[in-house]
PDB file of C-alpha atoms in Angstrom:
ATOM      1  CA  UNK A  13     131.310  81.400 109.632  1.00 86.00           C
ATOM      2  CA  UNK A  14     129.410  81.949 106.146  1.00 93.00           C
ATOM      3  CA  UNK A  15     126.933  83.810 107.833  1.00 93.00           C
ATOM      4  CA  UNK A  16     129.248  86.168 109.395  1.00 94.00           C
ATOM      5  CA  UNK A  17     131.482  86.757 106.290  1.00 95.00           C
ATOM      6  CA  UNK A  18     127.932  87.038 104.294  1.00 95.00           C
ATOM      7  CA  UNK A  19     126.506  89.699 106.602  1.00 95.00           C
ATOM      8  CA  UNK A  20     130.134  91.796 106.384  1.00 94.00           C
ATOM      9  CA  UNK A  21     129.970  91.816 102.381  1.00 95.00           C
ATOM     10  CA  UNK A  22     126.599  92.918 102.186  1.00 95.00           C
ATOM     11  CA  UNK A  23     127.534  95.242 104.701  1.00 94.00           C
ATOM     12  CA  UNK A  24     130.157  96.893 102.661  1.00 92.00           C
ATOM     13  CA  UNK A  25     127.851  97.573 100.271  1.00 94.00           C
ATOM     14  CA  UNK A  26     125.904 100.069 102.453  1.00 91.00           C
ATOM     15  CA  UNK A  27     122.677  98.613 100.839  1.00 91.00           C
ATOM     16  CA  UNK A  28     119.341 100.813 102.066  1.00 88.00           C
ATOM     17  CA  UNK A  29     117.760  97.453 103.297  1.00 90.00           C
ATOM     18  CA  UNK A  30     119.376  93.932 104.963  1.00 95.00           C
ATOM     19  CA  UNK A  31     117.315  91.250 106.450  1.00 95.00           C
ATOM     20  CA  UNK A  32     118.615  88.116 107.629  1.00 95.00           C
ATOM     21  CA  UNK A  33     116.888  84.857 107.758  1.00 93.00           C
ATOM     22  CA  UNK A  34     117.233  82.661 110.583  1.00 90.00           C
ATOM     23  CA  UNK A  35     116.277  82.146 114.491  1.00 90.00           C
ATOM     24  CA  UNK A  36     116.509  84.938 116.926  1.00 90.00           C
ATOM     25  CA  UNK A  37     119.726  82.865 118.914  1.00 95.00           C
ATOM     26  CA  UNK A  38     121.425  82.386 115.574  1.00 94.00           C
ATOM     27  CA  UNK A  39     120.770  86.001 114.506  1.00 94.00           C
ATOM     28  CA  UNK A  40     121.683  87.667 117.760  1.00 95.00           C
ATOM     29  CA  UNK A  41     124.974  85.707 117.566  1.00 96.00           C
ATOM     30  CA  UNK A  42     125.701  86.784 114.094  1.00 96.00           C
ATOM     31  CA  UNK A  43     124.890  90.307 114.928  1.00 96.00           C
ATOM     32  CA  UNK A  44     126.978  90.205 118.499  1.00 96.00           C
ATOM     33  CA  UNK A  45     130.301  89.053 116.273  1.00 96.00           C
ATOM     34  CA  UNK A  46     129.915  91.509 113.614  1.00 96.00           C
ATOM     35  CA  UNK A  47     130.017  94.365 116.253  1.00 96.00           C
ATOM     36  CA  UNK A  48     132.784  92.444 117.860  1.00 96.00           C
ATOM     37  CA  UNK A  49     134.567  92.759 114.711  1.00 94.00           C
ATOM     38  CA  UNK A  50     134.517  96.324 114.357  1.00 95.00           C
ATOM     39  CA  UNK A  51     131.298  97.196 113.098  1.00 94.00           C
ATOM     40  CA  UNK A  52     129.132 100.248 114.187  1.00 90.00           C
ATOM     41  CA  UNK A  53     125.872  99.921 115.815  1.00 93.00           C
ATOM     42  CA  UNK A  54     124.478 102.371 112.879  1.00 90.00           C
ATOM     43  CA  UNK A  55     125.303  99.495 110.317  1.00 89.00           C
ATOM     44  CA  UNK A  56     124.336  96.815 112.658  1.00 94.00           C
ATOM     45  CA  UNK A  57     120.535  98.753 113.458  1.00 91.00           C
ATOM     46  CA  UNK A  58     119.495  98.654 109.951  1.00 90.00           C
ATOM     47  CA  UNK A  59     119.838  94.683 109.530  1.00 95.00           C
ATOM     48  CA  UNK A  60     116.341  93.142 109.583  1.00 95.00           C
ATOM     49  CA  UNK A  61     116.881  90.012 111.613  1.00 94.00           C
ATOM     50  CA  UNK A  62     115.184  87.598 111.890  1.00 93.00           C
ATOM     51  CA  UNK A  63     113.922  88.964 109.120  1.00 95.00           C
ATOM     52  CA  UNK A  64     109.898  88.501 108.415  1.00 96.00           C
ATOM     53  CA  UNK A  65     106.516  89.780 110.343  1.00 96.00           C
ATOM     54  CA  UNK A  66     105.488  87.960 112.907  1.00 94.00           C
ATOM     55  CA  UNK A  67     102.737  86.030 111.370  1.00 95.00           C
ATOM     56  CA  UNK A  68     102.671  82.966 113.758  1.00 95.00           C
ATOM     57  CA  UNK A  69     104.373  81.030 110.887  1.00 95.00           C
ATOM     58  CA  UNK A  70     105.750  77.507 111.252  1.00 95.00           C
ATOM     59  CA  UNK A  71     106.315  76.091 107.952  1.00 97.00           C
ATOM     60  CA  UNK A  72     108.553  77.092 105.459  1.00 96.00           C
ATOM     61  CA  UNK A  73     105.979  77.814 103.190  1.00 98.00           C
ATOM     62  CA  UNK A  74     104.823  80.577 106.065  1.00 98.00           C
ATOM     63  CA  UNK A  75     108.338  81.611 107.131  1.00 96.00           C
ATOM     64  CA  UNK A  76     108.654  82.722 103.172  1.00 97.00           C
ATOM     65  CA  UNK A  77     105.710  84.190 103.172  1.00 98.00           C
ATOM     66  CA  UNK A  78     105.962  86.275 106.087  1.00 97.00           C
ATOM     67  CA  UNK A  79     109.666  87.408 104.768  1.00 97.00           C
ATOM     68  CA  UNK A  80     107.848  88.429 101.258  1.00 97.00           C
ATOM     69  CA  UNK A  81     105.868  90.538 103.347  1.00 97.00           C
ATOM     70  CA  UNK A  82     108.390  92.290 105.160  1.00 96.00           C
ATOM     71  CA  UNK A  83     110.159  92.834 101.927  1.00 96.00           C
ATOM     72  CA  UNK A  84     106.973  94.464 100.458  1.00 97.00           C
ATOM     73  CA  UNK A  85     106.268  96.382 103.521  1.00 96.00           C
ATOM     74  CA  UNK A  86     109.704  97.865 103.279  1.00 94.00           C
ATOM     75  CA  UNK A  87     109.425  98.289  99.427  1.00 95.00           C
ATOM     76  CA  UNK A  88     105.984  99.507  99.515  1.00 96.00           C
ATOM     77  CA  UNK A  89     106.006 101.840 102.319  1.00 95.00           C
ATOM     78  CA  UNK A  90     103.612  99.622 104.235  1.00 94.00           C
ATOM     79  CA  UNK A  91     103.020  99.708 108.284  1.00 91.00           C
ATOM     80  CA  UNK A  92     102.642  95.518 108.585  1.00 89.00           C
ATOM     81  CA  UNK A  93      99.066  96.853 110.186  1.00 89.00           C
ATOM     82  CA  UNK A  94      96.090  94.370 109.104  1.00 89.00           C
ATOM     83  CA  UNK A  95      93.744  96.168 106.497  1.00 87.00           C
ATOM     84  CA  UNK A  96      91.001  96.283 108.940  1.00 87.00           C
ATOM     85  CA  UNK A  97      92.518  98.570 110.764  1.00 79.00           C
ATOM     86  CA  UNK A  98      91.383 101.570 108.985  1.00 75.00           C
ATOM     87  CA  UNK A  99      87.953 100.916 110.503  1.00 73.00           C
ATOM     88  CA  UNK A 100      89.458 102.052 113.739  1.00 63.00           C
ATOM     89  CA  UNK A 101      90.563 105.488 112.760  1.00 59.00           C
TER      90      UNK A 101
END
């Protein structure tokens, strides 16, 4: 499978971030296959998948946007909290 053969080379690269784009089935299957193959749970925890914040997006145009904000969150140091939150400190 791509996918699989995909997630093992990125894998080996020990990046410091991994996300993975696609449903929660096809991702859990992905994920389930790689450990069957021999990877450790460590490598396996720090995958982002699906990758994205849970937005309530449907379109593609959402789904990307959603996974830019992950991406920024991660890059940024960002908590994925809306702004307004600071009001309730």
């Amino acid at each position: 499978n791509e996918d699989e053969e995909c997630m093992k080379a990125v894998l080996a690269a020990r990046p410091r971030y991994v996300g993975m784009i696609g449903s929660r089935r096809r991702t859990n299957i992905v994920l389930a296959r790689l450990r069957d193959a021999g990877f450790d749970e460590e490598k396996l925890r720090r995958v982002r998948a699906p990758i994205g914040l849970d937005i309530g997006a449907v379109s593609p145009e959402e789904v990307a946007l959603s996974v830019l904000a992950e991406i920024i969150s991660e890059r940024r140091g960002g908590t994925g909290l809306p702004l307004s939150a600071w009001r309730r400190e």
